[in-house]
Short mmCIF file of C-alpha atoms in Angstrom, two decimals:
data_model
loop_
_atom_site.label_atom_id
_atom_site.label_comp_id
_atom_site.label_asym_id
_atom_site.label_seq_id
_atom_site.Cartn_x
_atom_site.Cartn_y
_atom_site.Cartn_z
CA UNK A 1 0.00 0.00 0.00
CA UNK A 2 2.76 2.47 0.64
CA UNK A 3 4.07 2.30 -3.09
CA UNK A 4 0.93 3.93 -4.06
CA UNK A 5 1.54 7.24 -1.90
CA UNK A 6 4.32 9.87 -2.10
CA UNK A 7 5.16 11.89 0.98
CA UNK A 8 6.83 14.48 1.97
CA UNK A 9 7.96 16.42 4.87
CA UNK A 10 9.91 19.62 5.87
CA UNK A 11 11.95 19.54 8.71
CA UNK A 12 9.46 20.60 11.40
CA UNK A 13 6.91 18.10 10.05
CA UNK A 14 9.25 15.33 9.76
CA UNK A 15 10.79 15.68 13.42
CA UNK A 16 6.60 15.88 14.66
CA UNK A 17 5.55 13.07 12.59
CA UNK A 18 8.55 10.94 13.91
CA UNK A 19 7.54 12.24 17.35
CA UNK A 20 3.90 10.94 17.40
CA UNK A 21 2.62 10.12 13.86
CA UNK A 22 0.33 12.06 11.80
CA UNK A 23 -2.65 13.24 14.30
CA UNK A 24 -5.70 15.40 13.36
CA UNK A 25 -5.19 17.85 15.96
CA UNK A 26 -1.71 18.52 14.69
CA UNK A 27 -3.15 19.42 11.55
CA UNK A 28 -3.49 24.03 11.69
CA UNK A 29 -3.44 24.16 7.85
CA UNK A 30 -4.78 22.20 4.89
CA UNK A 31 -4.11 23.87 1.04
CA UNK A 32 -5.82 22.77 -1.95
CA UNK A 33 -3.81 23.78 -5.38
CA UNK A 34 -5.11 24.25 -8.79
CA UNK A 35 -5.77 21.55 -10.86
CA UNK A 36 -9.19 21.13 -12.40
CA UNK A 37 -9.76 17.63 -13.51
CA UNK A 38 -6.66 16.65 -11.23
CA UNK A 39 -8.84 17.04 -8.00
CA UNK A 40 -10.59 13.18 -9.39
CA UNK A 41 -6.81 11.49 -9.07
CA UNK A 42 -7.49 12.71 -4.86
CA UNK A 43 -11.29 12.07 -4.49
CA UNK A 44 -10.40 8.87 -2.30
CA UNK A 45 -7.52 10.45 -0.35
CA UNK A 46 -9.91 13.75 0.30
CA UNK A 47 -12.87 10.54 1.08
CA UNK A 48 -11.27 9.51 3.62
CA UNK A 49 -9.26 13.07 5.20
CA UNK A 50 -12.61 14.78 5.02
CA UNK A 51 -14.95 12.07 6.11
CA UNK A 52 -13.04 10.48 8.67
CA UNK A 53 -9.80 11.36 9.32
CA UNK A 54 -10.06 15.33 9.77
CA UNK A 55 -13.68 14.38 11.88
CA UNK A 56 -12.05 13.66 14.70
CA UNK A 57 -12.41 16.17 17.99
CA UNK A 58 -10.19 19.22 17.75
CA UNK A 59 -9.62 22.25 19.83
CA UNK A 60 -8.57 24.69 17.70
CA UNK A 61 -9.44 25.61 14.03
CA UNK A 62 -8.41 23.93 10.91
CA UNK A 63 -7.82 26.89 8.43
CA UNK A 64 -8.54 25.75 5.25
CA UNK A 65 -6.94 27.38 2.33
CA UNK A 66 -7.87 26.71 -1.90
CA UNK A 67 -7.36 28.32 -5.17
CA UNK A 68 -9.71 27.38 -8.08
CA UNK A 69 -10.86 23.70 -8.07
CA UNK A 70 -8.89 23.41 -4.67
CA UNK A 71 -11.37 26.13 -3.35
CA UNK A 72 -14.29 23.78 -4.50
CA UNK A 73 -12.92 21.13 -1.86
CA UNK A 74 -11.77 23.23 0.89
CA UNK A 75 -16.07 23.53 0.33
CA UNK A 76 -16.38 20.35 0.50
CA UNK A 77 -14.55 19.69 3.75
CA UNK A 78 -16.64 22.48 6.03
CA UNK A 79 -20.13 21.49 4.66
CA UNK A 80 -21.95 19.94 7.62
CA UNK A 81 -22.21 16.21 5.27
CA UNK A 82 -18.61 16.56 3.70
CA UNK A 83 -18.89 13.15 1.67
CA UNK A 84 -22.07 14.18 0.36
CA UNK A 85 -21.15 17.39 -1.02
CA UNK A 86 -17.68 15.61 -2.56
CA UNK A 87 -20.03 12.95 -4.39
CA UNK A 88 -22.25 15.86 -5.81
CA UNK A 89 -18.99 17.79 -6.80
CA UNK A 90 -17.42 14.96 -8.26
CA UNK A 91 -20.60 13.32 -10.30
CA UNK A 92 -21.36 17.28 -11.28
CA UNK A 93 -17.94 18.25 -12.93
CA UNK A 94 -17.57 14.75 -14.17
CA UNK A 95 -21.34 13.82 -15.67
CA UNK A 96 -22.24 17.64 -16.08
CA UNK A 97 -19.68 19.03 -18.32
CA UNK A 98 -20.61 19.07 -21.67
CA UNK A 99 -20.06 21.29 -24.10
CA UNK A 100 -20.71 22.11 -28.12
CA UNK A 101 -17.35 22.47 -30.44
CA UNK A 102 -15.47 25.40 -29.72
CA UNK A 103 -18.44 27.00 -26.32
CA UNK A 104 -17.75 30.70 -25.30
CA UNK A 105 -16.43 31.80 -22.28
CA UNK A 106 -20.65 32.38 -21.10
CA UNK A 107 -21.29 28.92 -22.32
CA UNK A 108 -18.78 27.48 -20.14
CA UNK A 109 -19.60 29.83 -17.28
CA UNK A 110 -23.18 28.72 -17.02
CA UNK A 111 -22.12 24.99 -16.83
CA UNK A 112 -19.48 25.53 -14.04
CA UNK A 113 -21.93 27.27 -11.71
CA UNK A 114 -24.48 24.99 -12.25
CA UNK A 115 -21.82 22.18 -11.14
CA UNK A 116 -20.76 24.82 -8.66
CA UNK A 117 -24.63 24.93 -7.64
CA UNK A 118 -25.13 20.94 -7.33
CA UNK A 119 -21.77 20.68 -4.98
CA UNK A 120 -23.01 23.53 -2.52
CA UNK A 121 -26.72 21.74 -2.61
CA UNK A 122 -29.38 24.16 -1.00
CA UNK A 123 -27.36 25.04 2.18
CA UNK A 124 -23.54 24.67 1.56
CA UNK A 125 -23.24 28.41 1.43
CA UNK A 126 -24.73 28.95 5.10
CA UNK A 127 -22.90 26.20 6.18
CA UNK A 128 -19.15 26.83 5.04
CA UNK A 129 -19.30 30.38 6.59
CA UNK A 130 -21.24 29.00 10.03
CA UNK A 131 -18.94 25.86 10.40
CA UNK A 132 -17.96 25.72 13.99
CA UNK A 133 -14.15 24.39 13.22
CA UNK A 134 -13.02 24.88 9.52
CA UNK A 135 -12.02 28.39 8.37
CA UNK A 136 -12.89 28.47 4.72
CA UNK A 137 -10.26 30.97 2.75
CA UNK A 138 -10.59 31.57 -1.32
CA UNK A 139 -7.75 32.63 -3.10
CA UNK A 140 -9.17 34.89 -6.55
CA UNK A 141 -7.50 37.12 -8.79
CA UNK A 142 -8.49 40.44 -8.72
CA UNK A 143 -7.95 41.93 -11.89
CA UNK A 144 -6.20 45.61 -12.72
CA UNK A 145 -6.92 47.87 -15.48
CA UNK A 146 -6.47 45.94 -18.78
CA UNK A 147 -7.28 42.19 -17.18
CA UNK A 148 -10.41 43.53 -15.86
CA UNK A 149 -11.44 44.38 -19.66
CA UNK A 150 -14.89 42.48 -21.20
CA UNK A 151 -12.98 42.48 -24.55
CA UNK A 152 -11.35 39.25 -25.60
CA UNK A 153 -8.33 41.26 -27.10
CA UNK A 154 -7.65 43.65 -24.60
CA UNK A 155 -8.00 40.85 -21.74
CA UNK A 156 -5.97 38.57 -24.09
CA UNK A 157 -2.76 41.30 -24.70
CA UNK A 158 -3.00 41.54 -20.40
CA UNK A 159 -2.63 38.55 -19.88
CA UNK A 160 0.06 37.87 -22.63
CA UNK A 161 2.09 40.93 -20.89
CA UNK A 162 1.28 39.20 -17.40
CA UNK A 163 2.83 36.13 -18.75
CA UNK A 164 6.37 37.39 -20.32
CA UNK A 165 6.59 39.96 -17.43
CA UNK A 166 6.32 36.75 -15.44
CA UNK A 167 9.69 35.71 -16.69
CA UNK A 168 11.18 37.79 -15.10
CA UNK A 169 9.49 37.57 -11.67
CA UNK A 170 6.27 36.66 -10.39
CA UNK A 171 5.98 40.35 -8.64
CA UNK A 172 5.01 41.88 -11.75
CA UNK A 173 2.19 39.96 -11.63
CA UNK A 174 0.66 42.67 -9.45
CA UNK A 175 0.77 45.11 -12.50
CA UNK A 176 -2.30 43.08 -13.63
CA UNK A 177 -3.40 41.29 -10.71
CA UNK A 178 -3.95 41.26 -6.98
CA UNK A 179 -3.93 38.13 -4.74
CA UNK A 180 -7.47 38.24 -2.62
CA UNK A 181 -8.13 35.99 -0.05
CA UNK A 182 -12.20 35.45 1.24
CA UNK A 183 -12.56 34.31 4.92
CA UNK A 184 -14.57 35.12 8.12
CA UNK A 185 -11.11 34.73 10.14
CA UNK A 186 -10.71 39.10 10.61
CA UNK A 187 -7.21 39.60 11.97
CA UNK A 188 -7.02 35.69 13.37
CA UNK A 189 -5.79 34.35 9.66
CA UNK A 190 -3.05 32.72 8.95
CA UNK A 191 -2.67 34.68 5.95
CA UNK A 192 -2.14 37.86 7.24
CA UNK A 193 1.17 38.17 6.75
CA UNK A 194 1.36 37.60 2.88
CA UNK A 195 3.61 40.36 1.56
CA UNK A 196 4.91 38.11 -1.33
CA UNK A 197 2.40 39.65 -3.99
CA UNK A 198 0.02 42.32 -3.21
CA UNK A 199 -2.53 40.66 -1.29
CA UNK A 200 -5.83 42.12 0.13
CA UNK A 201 -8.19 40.41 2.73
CA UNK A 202 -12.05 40.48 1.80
CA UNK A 203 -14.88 38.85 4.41
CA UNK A 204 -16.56 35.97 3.25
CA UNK A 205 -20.18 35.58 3.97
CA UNK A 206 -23.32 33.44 3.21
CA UNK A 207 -24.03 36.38 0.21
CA UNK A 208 -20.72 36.23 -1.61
CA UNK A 209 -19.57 32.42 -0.91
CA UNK A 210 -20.69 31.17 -4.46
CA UNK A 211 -19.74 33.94 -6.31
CA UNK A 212 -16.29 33.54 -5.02
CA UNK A 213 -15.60 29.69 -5.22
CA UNK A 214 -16.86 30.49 -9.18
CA UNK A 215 -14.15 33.17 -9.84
CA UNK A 216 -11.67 31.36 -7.83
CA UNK A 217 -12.26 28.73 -10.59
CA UNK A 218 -12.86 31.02 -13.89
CA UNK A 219 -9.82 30.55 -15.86
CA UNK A 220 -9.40 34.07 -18.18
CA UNK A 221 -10.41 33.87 -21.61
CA UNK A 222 -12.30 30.23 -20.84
CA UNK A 223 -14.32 31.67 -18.69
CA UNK A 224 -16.00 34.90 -17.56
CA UNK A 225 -15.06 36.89 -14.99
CA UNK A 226 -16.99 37.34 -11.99
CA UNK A 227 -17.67 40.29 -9.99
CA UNK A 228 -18.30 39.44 -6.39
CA UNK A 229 -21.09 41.10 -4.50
CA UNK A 230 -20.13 43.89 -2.23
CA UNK A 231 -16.17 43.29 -4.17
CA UNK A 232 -14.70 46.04 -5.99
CA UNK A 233 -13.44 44.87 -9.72
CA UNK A 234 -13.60 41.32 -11.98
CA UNK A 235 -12.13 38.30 -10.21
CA UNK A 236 -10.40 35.29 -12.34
CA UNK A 237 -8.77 31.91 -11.13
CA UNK A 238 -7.12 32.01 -7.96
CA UNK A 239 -4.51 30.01 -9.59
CA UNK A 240 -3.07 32.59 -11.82
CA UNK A 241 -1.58 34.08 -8.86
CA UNK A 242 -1.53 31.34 -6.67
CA UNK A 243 -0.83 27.73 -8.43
CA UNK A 244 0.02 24.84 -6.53
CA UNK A 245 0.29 27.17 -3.09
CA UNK A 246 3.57 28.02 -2.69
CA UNK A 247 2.80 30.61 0.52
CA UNK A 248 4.54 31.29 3.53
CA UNK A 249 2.51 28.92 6.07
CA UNK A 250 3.81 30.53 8.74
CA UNK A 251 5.66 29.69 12.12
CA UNK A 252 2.69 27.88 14.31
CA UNK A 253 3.41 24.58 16.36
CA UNK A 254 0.89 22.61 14.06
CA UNK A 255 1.14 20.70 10.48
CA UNK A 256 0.45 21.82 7.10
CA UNK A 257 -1.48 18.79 5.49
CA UNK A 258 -0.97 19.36 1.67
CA UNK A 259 -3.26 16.11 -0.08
CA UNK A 260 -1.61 17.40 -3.68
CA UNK A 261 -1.67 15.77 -7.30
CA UNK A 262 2.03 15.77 -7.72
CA UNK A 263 5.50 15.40 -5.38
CA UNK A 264 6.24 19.20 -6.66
CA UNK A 265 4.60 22.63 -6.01
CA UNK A 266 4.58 25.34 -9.13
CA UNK A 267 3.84 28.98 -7.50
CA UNK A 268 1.78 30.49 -9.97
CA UNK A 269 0.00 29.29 -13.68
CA UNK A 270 2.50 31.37 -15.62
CA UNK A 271 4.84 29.19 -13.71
CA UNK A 272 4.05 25.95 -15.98
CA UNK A 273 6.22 26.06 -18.35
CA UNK A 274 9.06 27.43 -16.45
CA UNK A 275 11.41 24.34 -15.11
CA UNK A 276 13.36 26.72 -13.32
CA UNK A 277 10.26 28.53 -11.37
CA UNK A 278 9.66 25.55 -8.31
CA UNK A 279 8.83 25.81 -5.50
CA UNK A 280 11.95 25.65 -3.33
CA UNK A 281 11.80 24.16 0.71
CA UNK A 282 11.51 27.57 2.46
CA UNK A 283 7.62 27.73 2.96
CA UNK A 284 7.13 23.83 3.64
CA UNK A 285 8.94 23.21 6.56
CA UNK A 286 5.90 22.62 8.63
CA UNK A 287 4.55 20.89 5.41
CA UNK A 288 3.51 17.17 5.08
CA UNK A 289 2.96 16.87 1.53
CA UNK A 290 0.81 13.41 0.13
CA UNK A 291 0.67 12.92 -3.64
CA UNK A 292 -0.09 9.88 -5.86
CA UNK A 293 3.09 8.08 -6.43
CA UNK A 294 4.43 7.59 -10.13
CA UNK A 295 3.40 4.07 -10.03
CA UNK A 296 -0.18 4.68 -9.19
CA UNK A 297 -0.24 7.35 -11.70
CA UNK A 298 0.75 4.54 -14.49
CA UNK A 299 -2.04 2.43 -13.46
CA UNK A 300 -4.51 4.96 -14.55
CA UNK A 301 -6.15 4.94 -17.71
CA UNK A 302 -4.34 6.29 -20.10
CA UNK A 303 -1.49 6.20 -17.52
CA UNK A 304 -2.41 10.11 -16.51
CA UNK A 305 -3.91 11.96 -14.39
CA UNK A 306 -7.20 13.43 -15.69
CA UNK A 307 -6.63 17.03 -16.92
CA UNK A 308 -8.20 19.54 -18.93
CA UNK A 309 -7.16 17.96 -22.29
CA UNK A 310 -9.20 15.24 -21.54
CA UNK A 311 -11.82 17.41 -23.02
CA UNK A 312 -9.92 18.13 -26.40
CA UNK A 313 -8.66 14.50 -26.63
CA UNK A 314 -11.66 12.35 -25.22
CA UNK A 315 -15.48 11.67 -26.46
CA UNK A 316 -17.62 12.86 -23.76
CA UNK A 317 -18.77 9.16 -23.32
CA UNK A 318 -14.96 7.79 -23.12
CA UNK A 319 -14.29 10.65 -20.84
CA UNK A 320 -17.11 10.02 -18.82
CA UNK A 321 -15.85 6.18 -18.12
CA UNK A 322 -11.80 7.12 -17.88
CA UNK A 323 -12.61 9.72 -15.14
CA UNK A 324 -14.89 7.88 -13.18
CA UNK A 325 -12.36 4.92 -13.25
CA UNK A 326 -9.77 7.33 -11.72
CA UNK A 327 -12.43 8.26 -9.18
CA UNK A 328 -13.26 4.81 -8.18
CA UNK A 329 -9.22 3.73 -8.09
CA UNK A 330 -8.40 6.68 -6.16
CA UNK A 331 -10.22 5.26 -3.06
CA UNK A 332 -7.14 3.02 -2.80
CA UNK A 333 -5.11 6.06 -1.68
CA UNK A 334 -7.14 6.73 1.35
CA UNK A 335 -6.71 3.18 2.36
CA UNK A 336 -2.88 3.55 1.90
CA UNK A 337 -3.05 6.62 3.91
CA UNK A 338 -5.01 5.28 6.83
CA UNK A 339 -2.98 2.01 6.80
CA UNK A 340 0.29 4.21 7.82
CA UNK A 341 -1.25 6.28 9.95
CA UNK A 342 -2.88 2.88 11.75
CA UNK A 343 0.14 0.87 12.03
CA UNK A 344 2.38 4.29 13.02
CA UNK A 345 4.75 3.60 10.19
CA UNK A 346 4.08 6.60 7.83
CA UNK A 347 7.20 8.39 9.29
CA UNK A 348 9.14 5.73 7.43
CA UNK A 349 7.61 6.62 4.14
CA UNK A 350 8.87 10.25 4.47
CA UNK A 351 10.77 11.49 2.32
CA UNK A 352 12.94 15.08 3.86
CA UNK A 353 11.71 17.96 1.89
#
């Protein structure tokens, strides 16, 4: 079982897990990258973290922390029936997405919130901003001057700029764009500190919960932006900004519990294609990171992770079966997970960060 899990650990993590294994009160912190279709490769490991695992008593918060589709499952976690709302997200974005040749950024729109609608169900909003232990933050993009332009060419020469500007460092992203983080946490967040990019802290309430987890998803130029009630500006992906998570977690006691598609964290999606733009080991020392190992990966069908070229590459019906199959497989993960953490051997699984 532990060939089908990789894991690693910063040097904080690593001495606490070695202390006394991986515990659910240790855990201050859980991220949730980008990914889209990726998030169907975790649905098992986030199965069993969200419905049994992270259930257990705690007496202090679990701060909860998502850009884009990793939003959508921080959701997941702090509705009052977590597993339910995963099997609505999952059989929504999976059974729910299709689209004619060549859809418009509206046409897309419209199908993503009504998936977004069928994960919340008729209360999820209420009850991510009332839950009485999980903190709820949503990482969006808040566009500036050009990349808050309705025009497909204007938007599309910002966010070309955004990109070669990029190259040269990820602060110029904040000519475009401005990291904004949603919570009910006030001054108690985590995230206070975030001088990395220009960051600004907006309440999150019952009113402006679905709005948000939409533009934390809405990909420019696939997708609309969103303008978020009682929000200055147009909002895009969280993800543009803030990838795979690469923030400064801070200096608490606790663990950082990163469930994450891959071994390796990208900061931001301009970051992609840039093999010298990783994540290095400064923010993760407090970091247990969990991905699907290589080997599982190769046992998938088509020996990948699904992704968004599924859609490009797949009939909807083929599509339909491959992701579904990854769903269903996936479940072997949490099993893997709960086997280390049962026998108290997942220290020895660890690889140093």
């Amino acid at each position: 079982m532990s060939r089908l899990l990789t894991l690693r650990a910063g040097p904080h993590a690593l001495a606490l897990l070695r202390e006394r294994g991986l515990r659910a009160e240790d855990v201050d912190i859980l991220p949730g990258a980008s990914g889209g279709a990726k998030w169907l490769a975790l649905a098992g490991l986030d199965r069993y973290l969200f419905g049994t695992f992270l259930q257990a008593p705690r007496s202090r918060p679990l701060h909860a922390i998502g850009s884009s589709i990793g939003s959508w499952r921080m959701a997941c976690l702090a509705q009052q029936d977590p597993l339910a709302a995963l099997e609505r997200g999952h059989d929504a974005y999976t059974r729910h997405q299709v689209y004619p040749a060549n859809p418009t950024p509206r046409q897309v729109t419209e199908v993503l919130t009504r998936c977004l609608d069928h994960l919340l169900g008729p209360h999820g909003a209420q009850e991510i901003v009332r839950h009485p232990t999980v903190r709820v933050h949503i990482i969006t993009a808040e566009a500036r001057g050009p990349a808050a332009s309705e025009t497909r060419l204007v938007l599309a020469t910002a966010m070309a700029f955004a990109a070669v500007a990029n190259l040269v460092s990820r602060r110029s992203l904040a000519l475009q764009l401005r990291r904004s983080i949603f919570h009910a946490c006030g001054r108690a967040s985590p995230f206070c500190h975030l001088r990395d990019l220009p960051t600004v802290h907006r309440p999150l309430t019952a009113d402006n919960v679905r709005a948000a987890l939409l533009a934390s998803g809405s990909i420019p130029l696939l997708l609309d932006g969103v303008r978020i009630p009682d929000t200055p500006g147009v909002h895009w992906d969280g993800g543009v900004t803030d990838y795979h998570l690469d923030l400064d977690y801070g200096n608490g006691e606790g663990l950082v519990l990163f469930p994450h598609f891959v071994d390796r964290v990208i900061p931001g999606w301009f970051d992609k294609s840039l093999p010298w733009r990783r994540a290095g080991a400064r923010n993760f020392a407090r970091t247990l990171l969990i991905a699907p190992s290589a080997a599982f990966v190769a046992a998938l069908p088509g020996g990948k992770i699904p992704d968004r070229r599924d859609f490009y590459t797949l009939p909807d019906a083929e599509r339909f079966a491959r992701w579904e199959r990854v769903n269903a497989m996936s479940s072997a993960l949490g099993e893997a997970l709960h086997e280390m953490i049962e026998t108290g051997r997942l220290a020895d699984h660890v690889q140093p960060w």
